[in-house]
mmCIF file of C-alpha atoms in Angstrom:
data_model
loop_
_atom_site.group_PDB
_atom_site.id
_atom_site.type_symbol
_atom_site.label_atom_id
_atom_site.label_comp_id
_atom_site.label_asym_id
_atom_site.label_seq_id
_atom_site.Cartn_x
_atom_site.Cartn_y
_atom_site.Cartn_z
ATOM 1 C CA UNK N 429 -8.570 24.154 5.538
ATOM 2 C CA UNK N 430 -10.767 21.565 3.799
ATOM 3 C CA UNK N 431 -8.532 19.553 1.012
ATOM 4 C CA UNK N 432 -9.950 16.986 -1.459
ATOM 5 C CA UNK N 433 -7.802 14.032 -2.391
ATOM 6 C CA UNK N 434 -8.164 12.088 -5.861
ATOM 7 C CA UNK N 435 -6.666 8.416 -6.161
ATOM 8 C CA UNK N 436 -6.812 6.528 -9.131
ATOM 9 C CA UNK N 437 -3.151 4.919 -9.339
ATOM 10 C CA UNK N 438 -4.087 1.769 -10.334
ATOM 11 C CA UNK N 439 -8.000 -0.261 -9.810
ATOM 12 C CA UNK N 440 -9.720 2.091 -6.857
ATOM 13 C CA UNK N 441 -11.321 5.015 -7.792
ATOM 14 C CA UNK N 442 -11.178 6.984 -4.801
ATOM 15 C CA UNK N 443 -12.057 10.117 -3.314
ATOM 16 C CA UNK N 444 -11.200 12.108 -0.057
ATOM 17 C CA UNK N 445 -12.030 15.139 1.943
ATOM 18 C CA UNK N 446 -10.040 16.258 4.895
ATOM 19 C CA UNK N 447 -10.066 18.928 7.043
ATOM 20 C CA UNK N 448 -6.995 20.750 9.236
ATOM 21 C CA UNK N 449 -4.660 18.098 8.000
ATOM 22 C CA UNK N 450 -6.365 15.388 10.658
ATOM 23 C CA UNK N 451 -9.965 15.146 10.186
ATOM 24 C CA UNK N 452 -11.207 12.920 7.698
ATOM 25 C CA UNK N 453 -14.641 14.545 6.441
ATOM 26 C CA UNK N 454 -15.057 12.044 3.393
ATOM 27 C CA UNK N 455 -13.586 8.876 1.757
ATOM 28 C CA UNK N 456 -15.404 7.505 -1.076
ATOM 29 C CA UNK N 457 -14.067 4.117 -3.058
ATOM 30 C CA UNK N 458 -15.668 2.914 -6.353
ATOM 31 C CA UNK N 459 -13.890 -0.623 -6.490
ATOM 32 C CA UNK N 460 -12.917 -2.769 -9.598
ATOM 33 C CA UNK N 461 -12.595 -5.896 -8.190
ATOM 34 C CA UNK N 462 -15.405 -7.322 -10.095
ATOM 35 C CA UNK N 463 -13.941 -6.314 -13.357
ATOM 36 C CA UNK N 464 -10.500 -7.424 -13.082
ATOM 37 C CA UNK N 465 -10.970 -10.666 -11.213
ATOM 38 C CA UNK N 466 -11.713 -12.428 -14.328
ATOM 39 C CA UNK N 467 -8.355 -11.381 -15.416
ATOM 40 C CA UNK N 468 -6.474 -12.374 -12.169
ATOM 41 C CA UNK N 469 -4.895 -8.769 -12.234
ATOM 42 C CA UNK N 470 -5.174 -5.341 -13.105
ATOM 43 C CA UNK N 471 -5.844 -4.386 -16.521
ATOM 44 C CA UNK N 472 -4.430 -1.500 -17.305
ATOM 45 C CA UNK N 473 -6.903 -0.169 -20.047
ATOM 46 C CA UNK N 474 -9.179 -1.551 -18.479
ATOM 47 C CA UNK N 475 -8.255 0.534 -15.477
ATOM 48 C CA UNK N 476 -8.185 3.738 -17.421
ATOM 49 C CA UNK N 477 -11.698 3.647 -18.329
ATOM 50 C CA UNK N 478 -13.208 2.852 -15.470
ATOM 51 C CA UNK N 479 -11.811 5.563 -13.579
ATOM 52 C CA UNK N 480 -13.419 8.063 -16.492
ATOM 53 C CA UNK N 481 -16.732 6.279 -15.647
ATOM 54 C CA UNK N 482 -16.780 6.876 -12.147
ATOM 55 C CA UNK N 483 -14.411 9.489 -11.079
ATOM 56 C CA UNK N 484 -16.719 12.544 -10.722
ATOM 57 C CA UNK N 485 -19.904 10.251 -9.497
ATOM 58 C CA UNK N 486 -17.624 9.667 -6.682
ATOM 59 C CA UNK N 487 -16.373 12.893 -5.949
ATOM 60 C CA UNK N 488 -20.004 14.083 -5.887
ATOM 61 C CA UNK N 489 -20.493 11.239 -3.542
ATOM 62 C CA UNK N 490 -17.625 12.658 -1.625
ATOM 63 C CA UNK N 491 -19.147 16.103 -1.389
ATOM 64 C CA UNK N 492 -22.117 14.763 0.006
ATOM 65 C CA UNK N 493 -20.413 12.910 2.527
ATOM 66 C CA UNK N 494 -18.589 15.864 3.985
ATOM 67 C CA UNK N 495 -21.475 18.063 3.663
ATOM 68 C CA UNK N 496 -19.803 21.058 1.335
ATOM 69 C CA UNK N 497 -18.971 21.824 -2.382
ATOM 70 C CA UNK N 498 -15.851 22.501 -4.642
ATOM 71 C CA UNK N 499 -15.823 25.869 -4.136
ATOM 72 C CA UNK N 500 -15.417 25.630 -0.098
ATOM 73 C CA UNK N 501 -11.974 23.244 -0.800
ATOM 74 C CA UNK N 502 -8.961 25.230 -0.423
ATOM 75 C CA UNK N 503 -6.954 23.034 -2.377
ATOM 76 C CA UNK N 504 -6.895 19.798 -4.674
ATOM 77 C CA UNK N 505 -4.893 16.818 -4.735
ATOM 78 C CA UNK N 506 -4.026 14.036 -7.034
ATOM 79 C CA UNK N 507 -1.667 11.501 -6.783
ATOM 80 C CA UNK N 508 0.757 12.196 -9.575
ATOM 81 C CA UNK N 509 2.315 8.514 -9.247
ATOM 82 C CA UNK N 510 4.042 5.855 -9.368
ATOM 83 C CA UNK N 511 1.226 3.831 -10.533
ATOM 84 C CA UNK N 512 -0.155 3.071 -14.267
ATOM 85 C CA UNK N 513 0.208 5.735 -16.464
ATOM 86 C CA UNK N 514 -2.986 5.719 -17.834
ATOM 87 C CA UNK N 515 -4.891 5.153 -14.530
ATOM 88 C CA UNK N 516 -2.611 8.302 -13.200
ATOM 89 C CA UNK N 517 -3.486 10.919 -16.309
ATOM 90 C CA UNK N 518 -7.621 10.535 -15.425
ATOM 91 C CA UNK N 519 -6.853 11.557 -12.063
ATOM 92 C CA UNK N 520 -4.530 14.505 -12.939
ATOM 93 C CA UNK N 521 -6.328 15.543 -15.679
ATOM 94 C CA UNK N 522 -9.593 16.095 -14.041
ATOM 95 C CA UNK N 523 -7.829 16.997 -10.873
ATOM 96 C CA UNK N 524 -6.297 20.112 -13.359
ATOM 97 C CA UNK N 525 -9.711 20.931 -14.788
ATOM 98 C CA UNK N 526 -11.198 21.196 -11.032
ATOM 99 C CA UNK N 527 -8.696 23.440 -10.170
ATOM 100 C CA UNK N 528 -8.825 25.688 -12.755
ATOM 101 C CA UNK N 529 -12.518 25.681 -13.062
ATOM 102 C CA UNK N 530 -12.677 26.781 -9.598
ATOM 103 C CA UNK N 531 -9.019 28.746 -9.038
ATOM 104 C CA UNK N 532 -7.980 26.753 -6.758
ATOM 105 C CA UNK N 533 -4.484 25.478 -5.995
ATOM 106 C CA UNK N 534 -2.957 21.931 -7.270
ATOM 107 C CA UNK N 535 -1.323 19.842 -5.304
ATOM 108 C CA UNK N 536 -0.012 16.822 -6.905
ATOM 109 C CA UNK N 537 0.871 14.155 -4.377
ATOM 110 C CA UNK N 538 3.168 10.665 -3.990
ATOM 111 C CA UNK N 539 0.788 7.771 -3.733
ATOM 112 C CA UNK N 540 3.699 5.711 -1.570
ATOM 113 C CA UNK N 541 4.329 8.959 0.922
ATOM 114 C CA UNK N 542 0.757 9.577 1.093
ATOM 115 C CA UNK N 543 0.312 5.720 2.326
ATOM 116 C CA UNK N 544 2.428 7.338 5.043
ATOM 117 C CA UNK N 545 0.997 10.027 6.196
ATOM 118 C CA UNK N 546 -2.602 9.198 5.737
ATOM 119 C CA UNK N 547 -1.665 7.119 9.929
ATOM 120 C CA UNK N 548 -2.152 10.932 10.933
ATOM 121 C CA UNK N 549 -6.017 11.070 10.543
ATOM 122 C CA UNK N 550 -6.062 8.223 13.049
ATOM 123 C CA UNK N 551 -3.030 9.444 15.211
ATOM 124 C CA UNK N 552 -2.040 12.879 14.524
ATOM 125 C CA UNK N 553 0.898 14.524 13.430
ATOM 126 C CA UNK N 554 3.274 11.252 12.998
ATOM 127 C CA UNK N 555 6.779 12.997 14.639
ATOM 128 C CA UNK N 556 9.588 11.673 12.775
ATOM 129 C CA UNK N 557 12.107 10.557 12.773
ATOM 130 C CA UNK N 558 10.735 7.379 12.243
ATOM 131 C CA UNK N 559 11.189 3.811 10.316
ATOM 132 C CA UNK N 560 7.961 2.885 7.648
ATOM 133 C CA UNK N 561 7.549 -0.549 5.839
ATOM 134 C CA UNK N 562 5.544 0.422 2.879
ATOM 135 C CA UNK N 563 4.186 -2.764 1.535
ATOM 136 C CA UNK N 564 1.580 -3.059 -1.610
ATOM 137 C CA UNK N 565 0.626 -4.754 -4.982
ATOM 138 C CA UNK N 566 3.378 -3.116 -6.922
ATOM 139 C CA UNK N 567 6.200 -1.884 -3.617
ATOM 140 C CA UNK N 568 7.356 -3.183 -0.547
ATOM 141 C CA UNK N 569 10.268 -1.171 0.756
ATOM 142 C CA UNK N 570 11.974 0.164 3.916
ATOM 143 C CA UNK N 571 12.480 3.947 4.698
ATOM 144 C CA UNK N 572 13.583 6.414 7.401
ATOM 145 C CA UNK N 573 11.513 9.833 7.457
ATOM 146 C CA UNK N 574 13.731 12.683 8.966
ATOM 147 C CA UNK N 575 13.189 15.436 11.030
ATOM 148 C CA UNK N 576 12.924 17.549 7.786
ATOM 149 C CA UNK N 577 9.781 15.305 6.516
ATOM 150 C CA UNK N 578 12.055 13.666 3.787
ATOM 151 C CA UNK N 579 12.516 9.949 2.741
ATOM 152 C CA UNK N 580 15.691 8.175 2.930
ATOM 153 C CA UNK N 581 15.238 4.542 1.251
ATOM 154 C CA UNK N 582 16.964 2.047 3.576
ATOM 155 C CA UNK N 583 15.529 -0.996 1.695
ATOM 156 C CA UNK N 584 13.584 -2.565 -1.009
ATOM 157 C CA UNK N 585 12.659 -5.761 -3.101
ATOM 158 C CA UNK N 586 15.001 -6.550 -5.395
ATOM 159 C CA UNK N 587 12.274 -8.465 -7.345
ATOM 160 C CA UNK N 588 8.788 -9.201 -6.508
ATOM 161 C CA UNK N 589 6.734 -6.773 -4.572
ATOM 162 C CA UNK N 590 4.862 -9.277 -1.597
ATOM 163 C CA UNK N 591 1.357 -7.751 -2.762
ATOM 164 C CA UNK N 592 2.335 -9.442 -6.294
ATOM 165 C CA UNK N 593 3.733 -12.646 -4.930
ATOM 166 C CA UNK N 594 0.369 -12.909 -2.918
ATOM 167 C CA UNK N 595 -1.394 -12.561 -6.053
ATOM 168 C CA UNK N 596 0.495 -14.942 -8.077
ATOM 169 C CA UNK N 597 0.157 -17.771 -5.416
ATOM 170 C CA UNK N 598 -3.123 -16.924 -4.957
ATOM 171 C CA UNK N 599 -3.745 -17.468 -8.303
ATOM 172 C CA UNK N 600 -1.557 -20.110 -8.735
ATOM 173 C CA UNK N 601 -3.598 -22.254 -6.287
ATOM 174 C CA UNK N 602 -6.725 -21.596 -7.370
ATOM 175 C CA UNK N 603 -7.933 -18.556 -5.091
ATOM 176 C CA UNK N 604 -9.756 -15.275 -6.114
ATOM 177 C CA UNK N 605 -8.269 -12.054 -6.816
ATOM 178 C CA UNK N 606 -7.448 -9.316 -5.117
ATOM 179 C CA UNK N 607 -4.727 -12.512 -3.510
ATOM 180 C CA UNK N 608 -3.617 -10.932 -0.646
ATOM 181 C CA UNK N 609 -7.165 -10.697 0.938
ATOM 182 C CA UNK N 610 -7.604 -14.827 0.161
ATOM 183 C CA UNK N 611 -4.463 -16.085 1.266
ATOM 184 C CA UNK N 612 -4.998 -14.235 4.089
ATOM 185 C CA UNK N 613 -8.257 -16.100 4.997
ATOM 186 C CA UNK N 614 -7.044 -19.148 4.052
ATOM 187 C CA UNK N 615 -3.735 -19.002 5.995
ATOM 188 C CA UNK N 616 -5.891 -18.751 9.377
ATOM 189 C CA UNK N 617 -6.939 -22.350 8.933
ATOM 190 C CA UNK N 618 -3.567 -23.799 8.359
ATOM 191 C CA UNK N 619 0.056 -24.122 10.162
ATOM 192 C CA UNK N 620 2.548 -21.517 9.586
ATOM 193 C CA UNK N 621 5.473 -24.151 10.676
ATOM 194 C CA UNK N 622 4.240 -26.947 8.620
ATOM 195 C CA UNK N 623 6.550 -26.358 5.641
ATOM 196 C CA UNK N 624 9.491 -24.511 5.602
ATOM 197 C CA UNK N 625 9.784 -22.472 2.956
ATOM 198 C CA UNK N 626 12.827 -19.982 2.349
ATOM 199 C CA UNK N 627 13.490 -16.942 3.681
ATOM 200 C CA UNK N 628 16.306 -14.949 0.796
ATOM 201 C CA UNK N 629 18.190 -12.555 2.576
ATOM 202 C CA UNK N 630 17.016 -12.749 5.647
ATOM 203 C CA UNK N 631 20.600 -12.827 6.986
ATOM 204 C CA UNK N 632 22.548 -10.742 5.116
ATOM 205 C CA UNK N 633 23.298 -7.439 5.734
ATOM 206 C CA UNK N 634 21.722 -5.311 3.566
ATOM 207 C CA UNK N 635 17.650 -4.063 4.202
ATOM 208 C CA UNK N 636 16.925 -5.733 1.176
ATOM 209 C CA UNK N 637 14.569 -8.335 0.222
ATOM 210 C CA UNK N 638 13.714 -10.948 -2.296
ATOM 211 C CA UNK N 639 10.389 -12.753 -2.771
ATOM 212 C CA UNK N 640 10.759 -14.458 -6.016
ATOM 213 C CA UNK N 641 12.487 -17.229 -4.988
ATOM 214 C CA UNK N 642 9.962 -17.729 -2.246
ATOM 215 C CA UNK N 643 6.995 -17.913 -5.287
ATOM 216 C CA UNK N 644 9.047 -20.288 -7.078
ATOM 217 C CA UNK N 645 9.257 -22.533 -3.869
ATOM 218 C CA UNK N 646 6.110 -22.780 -3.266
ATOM 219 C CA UNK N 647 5.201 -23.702 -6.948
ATOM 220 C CA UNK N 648 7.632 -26.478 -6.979
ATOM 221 C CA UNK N 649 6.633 -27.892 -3.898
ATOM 222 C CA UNK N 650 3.219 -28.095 -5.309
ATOM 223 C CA UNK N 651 4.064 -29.412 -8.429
ATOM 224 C CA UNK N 652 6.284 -32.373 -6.782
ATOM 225 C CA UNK N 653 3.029 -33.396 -4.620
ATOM 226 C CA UNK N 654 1.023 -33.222 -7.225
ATOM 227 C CA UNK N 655 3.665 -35.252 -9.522
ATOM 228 C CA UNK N 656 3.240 -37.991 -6.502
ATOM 229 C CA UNK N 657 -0.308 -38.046 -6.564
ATOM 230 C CA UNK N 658 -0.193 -36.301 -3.415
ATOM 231 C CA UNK N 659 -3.289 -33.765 -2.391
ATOM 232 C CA UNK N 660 -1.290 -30.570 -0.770
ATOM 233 C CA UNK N 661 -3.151 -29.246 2.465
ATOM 234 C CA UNK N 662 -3.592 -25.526 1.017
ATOM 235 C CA UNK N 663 -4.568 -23.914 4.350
ATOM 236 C CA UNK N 664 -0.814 -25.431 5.050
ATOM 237 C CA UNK N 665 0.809 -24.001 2.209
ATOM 238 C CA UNK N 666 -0.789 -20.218 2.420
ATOM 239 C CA UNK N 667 0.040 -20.043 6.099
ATOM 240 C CA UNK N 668 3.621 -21.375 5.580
ATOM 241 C CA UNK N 669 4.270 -19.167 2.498
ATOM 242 C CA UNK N 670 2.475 -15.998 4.443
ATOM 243 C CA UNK N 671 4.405 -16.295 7.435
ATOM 244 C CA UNK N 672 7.801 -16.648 5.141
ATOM 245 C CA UNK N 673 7.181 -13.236 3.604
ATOM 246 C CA UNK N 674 6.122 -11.868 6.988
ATOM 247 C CA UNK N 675 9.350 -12.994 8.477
ATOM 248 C CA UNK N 676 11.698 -11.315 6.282
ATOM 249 C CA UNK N 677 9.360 -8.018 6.540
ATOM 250 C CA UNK N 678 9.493 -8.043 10.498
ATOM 251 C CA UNK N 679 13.174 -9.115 10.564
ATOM 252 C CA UNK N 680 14.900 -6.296 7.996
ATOM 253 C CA UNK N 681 12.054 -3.668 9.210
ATOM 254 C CA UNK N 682 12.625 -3.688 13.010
ATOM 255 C CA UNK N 683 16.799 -4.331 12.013
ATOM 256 C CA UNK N 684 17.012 -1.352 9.822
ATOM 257 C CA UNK N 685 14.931 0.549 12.746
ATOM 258 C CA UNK N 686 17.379 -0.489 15.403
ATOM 259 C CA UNK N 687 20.165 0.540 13.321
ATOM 260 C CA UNK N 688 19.292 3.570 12.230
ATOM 261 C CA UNK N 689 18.088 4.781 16.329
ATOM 262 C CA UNK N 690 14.563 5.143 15.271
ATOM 263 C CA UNK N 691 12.256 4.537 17.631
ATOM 264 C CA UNK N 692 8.891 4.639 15.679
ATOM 265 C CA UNK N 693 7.363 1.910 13.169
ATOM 266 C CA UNK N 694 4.761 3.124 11.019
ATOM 267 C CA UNK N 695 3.342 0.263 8.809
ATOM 268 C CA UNK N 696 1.576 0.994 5.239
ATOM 269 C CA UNK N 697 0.268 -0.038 2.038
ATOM 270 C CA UNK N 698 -1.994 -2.534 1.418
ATOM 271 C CA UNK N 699 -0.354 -5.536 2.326
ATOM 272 C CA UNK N 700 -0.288 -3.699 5.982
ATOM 273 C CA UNK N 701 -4.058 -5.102 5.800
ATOM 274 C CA UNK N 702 -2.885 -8.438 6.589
ATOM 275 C CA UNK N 703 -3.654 -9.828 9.651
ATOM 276 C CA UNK N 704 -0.995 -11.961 10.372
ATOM 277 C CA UNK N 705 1.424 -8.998 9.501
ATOM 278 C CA UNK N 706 -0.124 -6.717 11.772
ATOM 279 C CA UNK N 707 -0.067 -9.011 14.699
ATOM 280 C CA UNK N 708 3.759 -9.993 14.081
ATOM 281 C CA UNK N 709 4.592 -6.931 14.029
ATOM 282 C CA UNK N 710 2.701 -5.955 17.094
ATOM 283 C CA UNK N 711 4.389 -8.465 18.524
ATOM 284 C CA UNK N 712 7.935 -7.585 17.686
ATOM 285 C CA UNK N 713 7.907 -3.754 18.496
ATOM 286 C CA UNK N 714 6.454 -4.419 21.946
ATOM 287 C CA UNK N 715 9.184 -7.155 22.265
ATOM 288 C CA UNK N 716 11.810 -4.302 21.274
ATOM 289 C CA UNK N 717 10.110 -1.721 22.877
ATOM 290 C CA UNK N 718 9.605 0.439 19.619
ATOM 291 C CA UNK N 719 6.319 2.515 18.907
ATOM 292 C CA UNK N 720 4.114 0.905 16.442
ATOM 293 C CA UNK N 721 1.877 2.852 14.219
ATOM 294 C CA UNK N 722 -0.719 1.124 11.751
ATOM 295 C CA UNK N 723 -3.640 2.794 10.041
ATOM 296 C CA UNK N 724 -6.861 0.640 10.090
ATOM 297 C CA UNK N 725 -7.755 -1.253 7.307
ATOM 298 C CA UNK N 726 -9.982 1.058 5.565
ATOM 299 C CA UNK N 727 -6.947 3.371 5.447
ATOM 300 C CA UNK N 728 -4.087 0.889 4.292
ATOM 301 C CA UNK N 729 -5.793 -0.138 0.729
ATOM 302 C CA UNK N 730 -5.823 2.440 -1.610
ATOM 303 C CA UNK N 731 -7.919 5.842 -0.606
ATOM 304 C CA UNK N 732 -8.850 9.451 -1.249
ATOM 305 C CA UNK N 733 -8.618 10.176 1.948
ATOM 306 C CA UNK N 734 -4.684 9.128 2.197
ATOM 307 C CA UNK N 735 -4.213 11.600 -1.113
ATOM 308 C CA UNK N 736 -6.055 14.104 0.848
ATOM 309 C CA UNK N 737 -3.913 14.268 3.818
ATOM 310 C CA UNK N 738 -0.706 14.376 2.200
ATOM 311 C CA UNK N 739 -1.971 17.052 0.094
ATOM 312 C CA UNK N 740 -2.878 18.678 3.009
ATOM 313 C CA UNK N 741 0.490 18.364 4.540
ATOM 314 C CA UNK N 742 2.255 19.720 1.411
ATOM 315 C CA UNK N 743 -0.531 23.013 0.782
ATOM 316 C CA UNK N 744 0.233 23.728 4.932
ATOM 317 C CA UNK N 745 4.299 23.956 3.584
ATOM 318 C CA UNK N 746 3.606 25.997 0.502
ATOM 319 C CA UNK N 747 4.337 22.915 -1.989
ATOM 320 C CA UNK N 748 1.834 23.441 -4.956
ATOM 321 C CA UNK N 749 2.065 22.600 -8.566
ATOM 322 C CA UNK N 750 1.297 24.506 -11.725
ATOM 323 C CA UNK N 751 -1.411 23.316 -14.140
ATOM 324 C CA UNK N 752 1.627 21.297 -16.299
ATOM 325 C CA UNK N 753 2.194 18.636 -13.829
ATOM 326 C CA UNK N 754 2.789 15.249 -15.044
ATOM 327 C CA UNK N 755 2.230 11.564 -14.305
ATOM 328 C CA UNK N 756 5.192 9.451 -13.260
ATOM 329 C CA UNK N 757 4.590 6.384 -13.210
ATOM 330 C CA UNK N 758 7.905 5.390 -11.333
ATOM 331 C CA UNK N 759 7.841 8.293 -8.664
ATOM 332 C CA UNK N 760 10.134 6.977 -6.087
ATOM 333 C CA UNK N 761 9.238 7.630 -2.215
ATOM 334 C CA UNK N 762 12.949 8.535 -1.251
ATOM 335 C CA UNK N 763 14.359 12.318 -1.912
#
């Protein structure tokens, strides 16, 4: 069963072929960095149209790659949201026009479930029940996956996602964009204890989190060293305000896991990239003697090849979609 995978929630155009639901064949990414760094974000339109430029030059890439054509796919996928709206219709909409061109079936996928699943091509079928943080540019929440497959949301930010508080730091202190990648880098230089920034909710007991009042931190404390005439030591201030987000995601992740009996971890999104978040959490499931599973980095940012696998998963159940399927932009993970 060969399934190809189409991902263009938000800046990556990306395309994915996999086979039997755990071989990767193909995974093909046409970035946008370079267009929206001048922005410090996403643009949106901007988004839209590069996708139309380069969504079937990369699925012919993808092709290649695997070494067959349309006609040999059993199925197609296309992530159906959450993500921009506009970004989302050039996926679906060529996603519909490949199926019906070559009568196949649709399979319109979840891009935050498919940043689950996609662990499988690395460690097969994933066994749930199990605990997942799912961490990214625009979501960071907490869920259970049950026995049946489903998603029960156990937590979430209440305001900023971390990918977007990395981003606004990031730009806030001067780094490039995509954030998360830079403050990342620049954290390994500094000290994680040398400032103690907040960590909301960290005690409480809910799975929730907050980040925006870490952001704000951080930007006051630079302002009142720079109202001093004070030079900040930045490798200081991205480890401190890194290892601040990473200790509320470690704390409420591996709480909610104990809590709820699960004895699996699976850690996703982009954010899961970072590489002082993998190696706390490494850290704290072998402490706690919980299972940790974490896709390599190729496979945490956003893929075809994660699109692909979940689509896979859903064809193997029977869970197709007609030619009207829709965007939603706000698709939760849970249900």
């Amino acid at each position: 069963m060969l399934v190809l995978g189409i991902e263009t929630s938000c800046d990556e155009t990306a395309v994915g072929i996999v086979e039997d639901r755990f071989t990767l064949r193909a995974n093909v990414i046409a970035s946008q960095v370079d267009l929206h760094a001048p922005y410090g974000g996403v643009v949106p339109e901007v988004a839209a149209r590069a996708h139309l430029e380069a969504l079937l030059p990369t699925i012919d890439h993808a092709l290649v790659e695997a070494g067959c054509g349309l006609s040999d796919m059993d199925a197609i996928a296309v992530t159906s949201g959450p993500g921009l709206i506009g970004a989302l219709l050039v996926g679906v909409s060529a996603a519909k026009g490949l199926a019906l061109a070559h009568d196949k079936p649709l399979v319109g996928v979840n891009h935050l479930r498919a940043h689950v699943e996609v662990a499988q091509l690395e460690f097969g079928a994933l066994e749930p029940p199990l605990a997942a943080l799912v961490v990214s540019g625009g979501h960071t929440s907490i869920v259970a996956m049950g026995a049946d497959g489903r998603f029960r949301q156990l937590g979430a930010t209440i305001d900023d996602a971390a990918g977007e508080a990395f981003d606004k730091i990031a730009r806030f202190i001067g780094l490039g964009y995509p954030g998360g990648p830079e403050i990342d880098r620049l954290a390994r230089q500094g000290d994680p204890a040398a400032i103690d920034f907040p960590r909301a909710m960290l005690h409480d007991d809910s799975y929730d989190m907050s980040l925006s009042g870490l952001k704000t931190a951080v930007i006051r404390y630079l302002r009142k060293l720079e109202a001093a005439g004070q030079e900040p030591d930045l490798a200081d201030v991205a480890a401190s305000f890194q290892e601040a987000i990473v200790d509320v995601q470690v704390v409420k992740t591996l709480r909610a896991a104990r809590d709820e009996g699960l004895e699996r971890v699976v850690l996703a999104g982009g954010v899961a990239a970072n590489s002082r978040l993998r190696a706390r959490f490494a850290d704290a499931c072998e402490r706690e003697g919980l299972g940790l599973v974490v896709p390599s980095i190729p496979l945490c940012t956003d893929n075809g090849a994660m699109v692909a696998a979940s689509g896979a998963n859903l064809l193997a159940a029977g869970t197709v979609a007609d030619l009207d399927l829709g965007v939603d932009p706000n698709l939760p993970l849970a249900g």
